[in-house]
């Protein structure tokens, strides 16, 4: 019950469009994962995080972020496939690392605010 009240207040205070950098980073990470056939159970938490960010539900977004394992064999440890002619394994791995690191940094900053 309290969680619903907090989320309703957050939506009213923050509302749509309150977290543009976090939304953009989350969407980009998800799009990259889909385009490169990354299949990881934690992607469901990233999707939940995006939905929460889009409506301004900060605590739900942070809770979903906290569910993503960021250690060994976590989402950031996935090896995406090179899917396009201009890509090779090193390039795709570097892009993956950069996207995941940015998303984690933005979400960690949001968590501490």
mmCIF file of N, CA and C in Angstrom:
data_model
loop_
_atom_site.group_PDB
_atom_site.id
_atom_site.type_symbol
_atom_site.label_atom_id
_atom_site.label_comp_id
_atom_site.label_asym_id
_atom_site.label_seq_id
_atom_site.Cartn_x
_atom_site.Cartn_y
_atom_site.Cartn_z
ATOM 1 N N UNK A 1 0.825 -1.186 0.000
ATOM 2 C CA UNK A 1 0.000 0.000 0.000
ATOM 3 C C UNK A 1 0.873 1.255 0.000
ATOM 4 N N UNK A 2 1.856 1.299 0.901
ATOM 5 C CA UNK A 2 2.737 2.457 0.986
ATOM 6 C C UNK A 2 3.504 2.657 -0.321
ATOM 7 N N UNK A 3 3.908 1.545 -0.933
ATOM 8 C CA UNK A 3 4.641 1.625 -2.198
ATOM 9 C C UNK A 3 3.801 2.294 -3.277
ATOM 10 N N UNK A 4 2.515 1.982 -3.311
ATOM 11 C CA UNK A 4 1.618 2.587 -4.295
ATOM 12 C C UNK A 4 1.450 4.080 -4.049
ATOM 13 N N UNK A 5 1.395 4.466 -2.796
ATOM 14 C CA UNK A 5 1.277 5.887 -2.454
ATOM 15 C C UNK A 5 2.535 6.641 -2.868
ATOM 16 N N UNK A 6 3.695 6.056 -2.554
ATOM 17 C CA UNK A 6 4.964 6.683 -2.911
ATOM 18 C C UNK A 6 5.070 6.827 -4.428
ATOM 19 N N UNK A 7 4.709 5.774 -5.149
ATOM 20 C CA UNK A 7 4.791 5.829 -6.604
ATOM 21 C C UNK A 7 3.826 6.869 -7.175
ATOM 22 N N UNK A 8 2.640 6.968 -6.627
ATOM 23 C CA UNK A 8 1.683 7.976 -7.088
ATOM 24 C C UNK A 8 2.227 9.389 -6.853
ATOM 25 N N UNK A 9 2.846 9.600 -5.700
ATOM 26 C CA UNK A 9 3.451 10.904 -5.414
ATOM 27 C C UNK A 9 4.606 11.195 -6.369
ATOM 28 N N UNK A 10 5.434 10.197 -6.605
ATOM 29 C CA UNK A 10 6.558 10.388 -7.520
ATOM 30 C C UNK A 10 6.071 10.733 -8.925
ATOM 31 N N UNK A 11 5.053 10.031 -9.375
ATOM 32 C CA UNK A 11 4.518 10.315 -10.705
ATOM 33 C C UNK A 11 4.003 11.745 -10.793
ATOM 34 N N UNK A 12 3.388 12.188 -9.718
ATOM 35 C CA UNK A 12 2.853 13.549 -9.691
ATOM 36 C C UNK A 12 3.983 14.586 -9.625
ATOM 37 N N UNK A 13 4.984 14.305 -8.817
ATOM 38 C CA UNK A 13 6.119 15.229 -8.663
ATOM 39 C C UNK A 13 6.989 15.237 -9.913
ATOM 40 N N UNK A 14 7.392 14.046 -10.358
ATOM 41 C CA UNK A 14 8.315 13.951 -11.485
ATOM 42 C C UNK A 14 7.583 13.983 -12.817
ATOM 43 N N UNK A 15 6.609 13.097 -12.977
ATOM 44 C CA UNK A 15 5.840 13.027 -14.209
ATOM 45 C C UNK A 15 6.639 12.560 -15.412
ATOM 46 N N UNK A 16 5.939 12.507 -16.534
ATOM 47 C CA UNK A 16 6.568 12.104 -17.789
ATOM 48 C C UNK A 16 7.682 13.075 -18.150
ATOM 49 N N UNK A 17 8.731 12.565 -18.694
ATOM 50 C CA UNK A 17 9.815 13.400 -19.190
ATOM 51 C C UNK A 17 10.772 13.922 -18.138
ATOM 52 N N UNK A 18 10.679 13.423 -16.925
ATOM 53 C CA UNK A 18 11.538 13.921 -15.848
ATOM 54 C C UNK A 18 12.951 13.355 -15.873
ATOM 55 N N UNK A 19 13.137 12.234 -16.538
ATOM 56 C CA UNK A 19 14.437 11.570 -16.536
ATOM 57 C C UNK A 19 14.903 11.304 -17.974
ATOM 58 N N UNK A 20 15.092 12.357 -18.769
ATOM 59 C CA UNK A 20 15.390 12.145 -20.198
ATOM 60 C C UNK A 20 16.700 11.402 -20.466
ATOM 61 N N UNK A 21 17.752 11.699 -19.742
ATOM 62 C CA UNK A 21 19.030 11.013 -19.983
ATOM 63 C C UNK A 21 18.920 9.534 -19.621
ATOM 64 N N UNK A 22 18.257 9.246 -18.514
ATOM 65 C CA UNK A 22 18.109 7.860 -18.075
ATOM 66 C C UNK A 22 17.230 7.073 -19.050
ATOM 67 N N UNK A 23 16.150 7.701 -19.518
ATOM 68 C CA UNK A 23 15.262 7.042 -20.485
ATOM 69 C C UNK A 23 16.025 6.760 -21.779
ATOM 70 N N UNK A 24 16.745 7.750 -22.264
ATOM 71 C CA UNK A 24 17.502 7.601 -23.513
ATOM 72 C C UNK A 24 18.547 6.482 -23.387
ATOM 73 N N UNK A 25 19.289 6.463 -22.286
ATOM 74 C CA UNK A 25 20.311 5.431 -22.086
ATOM 75 C C UNK A 25 19.686 4.043 -21.975
ATOM 76 N N UNK A 26 18.551 3.951 -21.306
ATOM 77 C CA UNK A 26 17.884 2.656 -21.143
ATOM 78 C C UNK A 26 17.338 2.157 -22.474
ATOM 79 N N UNK A 27 16.694 3.043 -23.223
ATOM 80 C CA UNK A 27 16.177 2.659 -24.551
ATOM 81 C C UNK A 27 17.308 2.209 -25.469
ATOM 82 N N UNK A 28 18.401 2.937 -25.451
ATOM 83 C CA UNK A 28 19.531 2.608 -26.324
ATOM 84 C C UNK A 28 20.130 1.256 -25.953
ATOM 85 N N UNK A 29 20.282 1.013 -24.666
ATOM 86 C CA UNK A 29 20.798 -0.277 -24.211
ATOM 87 C C UNK A 29 19.882 -1.411 -24.670
ATOM 88 N N UNK A 30 18.590 -1.242 -24.498
ATOM 89 C CA UNK A 30 17.639 -2.280 -24.910
ATOM 90 C C UNK A 30 17.662 -2.487 -26.423
ATOM 91 N N UNK A 31 17.692 -1.398 -27.178
ATOM 92 C CA UNK A 31 17.713 -1.505 -28.636
ATOM 93 C C UNK A 31 18.971 -2.227 -29.108
ATOM 94 N N UNK A 32 20.104 -1.891 -28.506
ATOM 95 C CA UNK A 32 21.351 -2.557 -28.858
ATOM 96 C C UNK A 32 21.256 -4.053 -28.556
ATOM 97 N N UNK A 33 20.761 -4.386 -27.389
ATOM 98 C CA UNK A 33 20.636 -5.799 -27.004
ATOM 99 C C UNK A 33 19.729 -6.557 -27.958
ATOM 100 N N UNK A 34 18.627 -5.948 -28.341
ATOM 101 C CA UNK A 34 17.712 -6.608 -29.274
ATOM 102 C C UNK A 34 18.355 -6.772 -30.652
ATOM 103 N N UNK A 35 19.020 -5.724 -31.139
ATOM 104 C CA UNK A 35 19.639 -5.768 -32.463
ATOM 105 C C UNK A 35 20.795 -6.766 -32.532
ATOM 106 N N UNK A 36 21.419 -7.042 -31.394
ATOM 107 C CA UNK A 36 22.573 -7.938 -31.363
ATOM 108 C C UNK A 36 22.270 -9.272 -30.677
ATOM 109 N N UNK A 37 20.994 -9.577 -30.606
ATOM 110 C CA UNK A 37 20.514 -10.873 -30.114
ATOM 111 C C UNK A 37 21.056 -11.250 -28.743
ATOM 112 N N UNK A 38 21.125 -10.252 -27.858
ATOM 113 C CA UNK A 38 21.516 -10.521 -26.474
ATOM 114 C C UNK A 38 20.295 -11.075 -25.759
ATOM 115 N N UNK A 39 20.450 -12.242 -25.196
ATOM 116 C CA UNK A 39 19.364 -12.872 -24.438
ATOM 117 C C UNK A 39 19.890 -13.071 -23.024
ATOM 118 N N UNK A 40 19.339 -12.315 -22.108
ATOM 119 C CA UNK A 40 19.769 -12.404 -20.715
ATOM 120 C C UNK A 40 18.539 -12.194 -19.844
ATOM 121 N N UNK A 41 18.392 -12.969 -18.773
ATOM 122 C CA UNK A 41 17.202 -12.838 -17.924
ATOM 123 C C UNK A 41 17.023 -11.448 -17.316
ATOM 124 N N UNK A 42 18.099 -10.704 -17.129
ATOM 125 C CA UNK A 42 17.983 -9.382 -16.508
ATOM 126 C C UNK A 42 17.418 -8.312 -17.431
ATOM 127 N N UNK A 43 17.285 -8.625 -18.712
ATOM 128 C CA UNK A 43 16.688 -7.640 -19.622
ATOM 129 C C UNK A 43 15.255 -7.297 -19.211
ATOM 130 N N UNK A 44 14.566 -8.228 -18.555
ATOM 131 C CA UNK A 44 13.204 -7.925 -18.080
ATOM 132 C C UNK A 44 13.245 -6.804 -17.047
ATOM 133 N N UNK A 45 14.285 -6.745 -16.236
ATOM 134 C CA UNK A 45 14.410 -5.676 -15.244
ATOM 135 C C UNK A 45 14.738 -4.337 -15.917
ATOM 136 N N UNK A 46 15.527 -4.401 -16.975
ATOM 137 C CA UNK A 46 15.850 -3.179 -17.717
ATOM 138 C C UNK A 46 14.572 -2.634 -18.359
ATOM 139 N N UNK A 47 13.746 -3.500 -18.894
ATOM 140 C CA UNK A 47 12.459 -3.063 -19.478
ATOM 141 C C UNK A 47 11.549 -2.462 -18.407
ATOM 142 N N UNK A 48 11.484 -3.085 -17.252
ATOM 143 C CA UNK A 48 10.698 -2.546 -16.144
ATOM 144 C C UNK A 48 11.219 -1.182 -15.736
ATOM 145 N N UNK A 49 12.525 -1.046 -15.698
ATOM 146 C CA UNK A 49 13.160 0.229 -15.362
ATOM 147 C C UNK A 49 12.740 1.304 -16.360
ATOM 148 N N UNK A 50 12.757 0.981 -17.640
ATOM 149 C CA UNK A 50 12.371 1.942 -18.670
ATOM 150 C C UNK A 50 10.928 2.390 -18.490
ATOM 151 N N UNK A 51 10.031 1.448 -18.290
ATOM 152 C CA UNK A 51 8.619 1.793 -18.109
ATOM 153 C C UNK A 51 8.432 2.721 -16.910
ATOM 154 N N UNK A 52 9.139 2.446 -15.844
ATOM 155 C CA UNK A 52 9.037 3.278 -14.647
ATOM 156 C C UNK A 52 9.614 4.674 -14.890
ATOM 157 N N UNK A 53 10.749 4.750 -15.556
ATOM 158 C CA UNK A 53 11.362 6.047 -15.843
ATOM 159 C C UNK A 53 10.456 6.906 -16.712
ATOM 160 N N UNK A 54 9.805 6.279 -17.665
ATOM 161 C CA UNK A 54 8.947 7.022 -18.598
ATOM 162 C C UNK A 54 7.780 7.712 -17.908
ATOM 163 N N UNK A 55 7.332 7.168 -16.793
ATOM 164 C CA UNK A 55 6.198 7.782 -16.085
ATOM 165 C C UNK A 55 6.627 8.532 -14.831
ATOM 166 N N UNK A 56 7.925 8.581 -14.559
ATOM 167 C CA UNK A 56 8.415 9.331 -13.408
ATOM 168 C C UNK A 56 8.404 8.570 -12.102
ATOM 169 N N UNK A 57 8.276 7.243 -12.166
ATOM 170 C CA UNK A 57 8.255 6.411 -10.961
ATOM 171 C C UNK A 57 9.692 6.055 -10.572
ATOM 172 N N UNK A 58 10.365 7.003 -9.950
ATOM 173 C CA UNK A 58 11.785 6.868 -9.633
ATOM 174 C C UNK A 58 12.092 5.644 -8.775
ATOM 175 N N UNK A 59 11.357 5.444 -7.699
ATOM 176 C CA UNK A 59 11.686 4.332 -6.798
ATOM 177 C C UNK A 59 11.503 2.981 -7.483
ATOM 178 N N UNK A 60 10.494 2.851 -8.349
ATOM 179 C CA UNK A 60 10.302 1.590 -9.075
ATOM 180 C C UNK A 60 11.424 1.390 -10.091
ATOM 181 N N UNK A 61 11.865 2.466 -10.738
ATOM 182 C CA UNK A 61 12.970 2.377 -11.694
ATOM 183 C C UNK A 61 14.251 1.948 -10.988
ATOM 184 N N UNK A 62 14.525 2.550 -9.846
ATOM 185 C CA UNK A 62 15.733 2.210 -9.086
ATOM 186 C C UNK A 62 15.644 0.769 -8.582
ATOM 187 N N UNK A 63 14.476 0.355 -8.136
ATOM 188 C CA UNK A 63 14.308 -1.029 -7.668
ATOM 189 C C UNK A 63 14.569 -2.018 -8.808
ATOM 190 N N UNK A 64 14.082 -1.714 -10.009
ATOM 191 C CA UNK A 64 14.329 -2.587 -11.162
ATOM 192 C C UNK A 64 15.821 -2.602 -11.508
ATOM 193 N N UNK A 65 16.457 -1.443 -11.452
ATOM 194 C CA UNK A 65 17.902 -1.353 -11.692
ATOM 195 C C UNK A 65 18.662 -2.226 -10.695
ATOM 196 N N UNK A 66 18.258 -2.190 -9.446
ATOM 197 C CA UNK A 66 18.930 -2.983 -8.410
ATOM 198 C C UNK A 66 18.801 -4.490 -8.653
ATOM 199 N N UNK A 67 17.794 -4.903 -9.399
ATOM 200 C CA UNK A 67 17.607 -6.321 -9.710
ATOM 201 C C UNK A 67 18.580 -6.822 -10.781
ATOM 202 N N UNK A 68 19.190 -5.906 -11.508
ATOM 203 C CA UNK A 68 20.116 -6.292 -12.577
ATOM 204 C C UNK A 68 21.477 -6.640 -11.965
ATOM 205 N N UNK A 69 21.904 -7.870 -12.192
ATOM 206 C CA UNK A 69 23.205 -8.312 -11.684
ATOM 207 C C UNK A 69 24.291 -7.644 -12.518
ATOM 208 N N UNK A 70 25.191 -6.946 -11.836
ATOM 209 C CA UNK A 70 26.228 -6.197 -12.531
ATOM 210 C C UNK A 70 27.606 -6.820 -12.366
ATOM 211 N N UNK A 71 27.651 -8.029 -11.852
ATOM 212 C CA UNK A 71 28.924 -8.723 -11.659
ATOM 213 C C UNK A 71 29.182 -9.737 -12.749
ATOM 214 N N UNK A 72 30.061 -10.670 -12.431
ATOM 215 C CA UNK A 72 30.429 -11.729 -13.377
ATOM 216 C C UNK A 72 29.190 -12.490 -13.825
ATOM 217 N N UNK A 73 29.106 -12.684 -15.132
ATOM 218 C CA UNK A 73 28.002 -13.365 -15.786
ATOM 219 C C UNK A 73 26.696 -12.573 -15.728
ATOM 220 N N UNK A 74 26.802 -11.299 -15.399
ATOM 221 C CA UNK A 74 25.633 -10.428 -15.430
ATOM 222 C C UNK A 74 25.418 -9.888 -16.829
ATOM 223 N N UNK A 75 24.457 -9.008 -16.964
ATOM 224 C CA UNK A 75 24.127 -8.438 -18.266
ATOM 225 C C UNK A 75 25.327 -7.738 -18.891
ATOM 226 N N UNK A 76 26.118 -7.039 -18.111
ATOM 227 C CA UNK A 76 27.288 -6.345 -18.636
ATOM 228 C C UNK A 76 28.404 -7.272 -19.071
ATOM 229 N N UNK A 77 28.281 -8.537 -18.758
ATOM 230 C CA UNK A 77 29.292 -9.537 -19.100
ATOM 231 C C UNK A 77 28.886 -10.343 -20.339
ATOM 232 N N UNK A 78 27.766 -9.998 -20.942
ATOM 233 C CA UNK A 78 27.291 -10.690 -22.143
ATOM 234 C C UNK A 78 28.193 -10.372 -23.329
ATOM 235 N N UNK A 79 28.349 -11.307 -24.220
ATOM 236 C CA UNK A 79 29.137 -11.100 -25.422
ATOM 237 C C UNK A 79 28.165 -10.999 -26.594
ATOM 238 N N UNK A 80 27.848 -9.762 -27.030
ATOM 239 C CA UNK A 80 26.897 -9.611 -28.133
ATOM 240 C C UNK A 80 27.500 -10.069 -29.467
ATOM 241 N N UNK A 81 26.626 -10.426 -30.378
ATOM 242 C CA UNK A 81 27.062 -10.887 -31.696
ATOM 243 C C UNK A 81 27.223 -9.690 -32.636
ATOM 244 N N UNK A 82 28.254 -9.738 -33.478
ATOM 245 C CA UNK A 82 28.384 -8.741 -34.543
ATOM 246 C C UNK A 82 27.322 -9.078 -35.588
ATOM 247 N N UNK A 83 26.432 -8.148 -35.847
ATOM 248 C CA UNK A 83 25.291 -8.426 -36.718
ATOM 249 C C UNK A 83 25.354 -7.700 -38.057
ATOM 250 N N UNK A 84 26.186 -6.708 -38.166
ATOM 251 C CA UNK A 84 26.205 -5.874 -39.363
ATOM 252 C C UNK A 84 27.592 -5.919 -39.999
ATOM 253 N N UNK A 85 27.690 -5.682 -41.316
ATOM 254 C CA UNK A 85 28.966 -5.825 -42.024
ATOM 255 C C UNK A 85 30.103 -4.964 -41.472
ATOM 256 N N UNK A 86 29.791 -3.811 -40.940
ATOM 257 C CA UNK A 86 30.842 -2.920 -40.443
ATOM 258 C C UNK A 86 31.293 -3.261 -39.019
ATOM 259 N N UNK A 87 30.725 -4.277 -38.423
ATOM 260 C CA UNK A 87 31.041 -4.630 -37.036
ATOM 261 C C UNK A 87 31.973 -5.846 -36.976
ATOM 262 N N UNK A 88 32.776 -5.850 -35.924
ATOM 263 C CA UNK A 88 33.512 -7.059 -35.563
ATOM 264 C C UNK A 88 33.322 -7.271 -34.066
ATOM 265 N N UNK A 89 33.830 -8.348 -33.540
ATOM 266 C CA UNK A 89 33.616 -8.696 -32.146
ATOM 267 C C UNK A 89 34.101 -7.642 -31.162
ATOM 268 N N UNK A 90 35.282 -7.093 -31.414
ATOM 269 C CA UNK A 90 35.837 -6.083 -30.502
ATOM 270 C C UNK A 90 34.993 -4.809 -30.494
ATOM 271 N N UNK A 91 34.558 -4.398 -31.668
ATOM 272 C CA UNK A 91 33.733 -3.188 -31.780
ATOM 273 C C UNK A 91 32.419 -3.353 -31.016
ATOM 274 N N UNK A 92 31.758 -4.463 -31.245
ATOM 275 C CA UNK A 92 30.466 -4.715 -30.603
ATOM 276 C C UNK A 92 30.635 -4.835 -29.088
ATOM 277 N N UNK A 93 31.691 -5.500 -28.656
ATOM 278 C CA UNK A 93 31.958 -5.636 -27.216
ATOM 279 C C UNK A 93 32.182 -4.264 -26.591
ATOM 280 N N UNK A 94 32.961 -3.406 -27.260
ATOM 281 C CA UNK A 94 33.223 -2.061 -26.747
ATOM 282 C C UNK A 94 31.964 -1.214 -26.653
ATOM 283 N N UNK A 95 31.127 -1.280 -27.661
ATOM 284 C CA UNK A 95 29.863 -0.537 -27.633
ATOM 285 C C UNK A 95 28.986 -1.059 -26.500
ATOM 286 N N UNK A 96 28.931 -2.354 -26.356
ATOM 287 C CA UNK A 96 28.134 -2.964 -25.295
ATOM 288 C C UNK A 96 28.602 -2.496 -23.919
ATOM 289 N N UNK A 97 29.902 -2.528 -23.706
ATOM 290 C CA UNK A 97 30.457 -2.079 -22.427
ATOM 291 C C UNK A 97 30.124 -0.612 -22.157
ATOM 292 N N UNK A 98 30.266 0.217 -23.178
ATOM 293 C CA UNK A 98 30.011 1.649 -23.013
ATOM 294 C C UNK A 98 28.548 1.922 -22.691
ATOM 295 N N UNK A 99 27.652 1.260 -23.400
ATOM 296 C CA UNK A 99 26.222 1.467 -23.142
ATOM 297 C C UNK A 99 25.837 1.006 -21.741
ATOM 298 N N UNK A 100 26.340 -0.158 -21.362
ATOM 299 C CA UNK A 100 25.992 -0.694 -20.042
ATOM 300 C C UNK A 100 26.577 0.174 -18.929
ATOM 301 N N UNK A 101 27.824 0.605 -19.100
ATOM 302 C CA UNK A 101 28.460 1.441 -18.085
ATOM 303 C C UNK A 101 27.719 2.766 -17.929
ATOM 304 N N UNK A 102 27.342 3.404 -19.031
ATOM 305 C CA UNK A 102 26.614 4.684 -18.957
ATOM 306 C C UNK A 102 25.280 4.492 -18.268
ATOM 307 N N UNK A 103 24.566 3.450 -18.641
ATOM 308 C CA UNK A 103 23.265 3.198 -18.024
ATOM 309 C C UNK A 103 23.427 2.994 -16.512
ATOM 310 N N UNK A 104 24.402 2.190 -16.123
ATOM 311 C CA UNK A 104 24.639 1.940 -14.698
ATOM 312 C C UNK A 104 25.006 3.225 -13.962
ATOM 313 N N UNK A 105 25.846 4.041 -14.570
ATOM 314 C CA UNK A 105 26.263 5.290 -13.921
ATOM 315 C C UNK A 105 25.079 6.238 -13.752
ATOM 316 N N UNK A 106 24.268 6.378 -14.781
ATOM 317 C CA UNK A 106 23.094 7.258 -14.677
ATOM 318 C C UNK A 106 22.108 6.751 -13.627
ATOM 319 N N UNK A 107 21.894 5.459 -13.608
ATOM 320 C CA UNK A 107 20.945 4.897 -12.642
ATOM 321 C C UNK A 107 21.492 4.983 -11.222
ATOM 322 N N UNK A 108 22.790 4.789 -11.062
ATOM 323 C CA UNK A 108 23.398 4.913 -9.740
ATOM 324 C C UNK A 108 23.276 6.359 -9.245
ATOM 325 N N UNK A 109 23.495 7.317 -10.150
ATOM 326 C CA UNK A 109 23.323 8.740 -9.784
ATOM 327 C C UNK A 109 21.868 9.025 -9.403
ATOM 328 N N UNK A 110 20.942 8.481 -10.174
ATOM 329 C CA UNK A 110 19.518 8.698 -9.854
ATOM 330 C C UNK A 110 19.175 8.107 -8.493
ATOM 331 N N UNK A 111 19.730 6.961 -8.215
ATOM 332 C CA UNK A 111 19.502 6.282 -6.929
ATOM 333 C C UNK A 111 19.968 7.143 -5.767
ATOM 334 N N UNK A 112 21.069 7.858 -5.942
ATOM 335 C CA UNK A 112 21.623 8.643 -4.839
ATOM 336 C C UNK A 112 20.966 10.023 -4.674
ATOM 337 N N UNK A 113 20.101 10.393 -5.595
ATOM 338 C CA UNK A 113 19.428 11.704 -5.503
ATOM 339 C C UNK A 113 18.211 11.644 -4.615
#
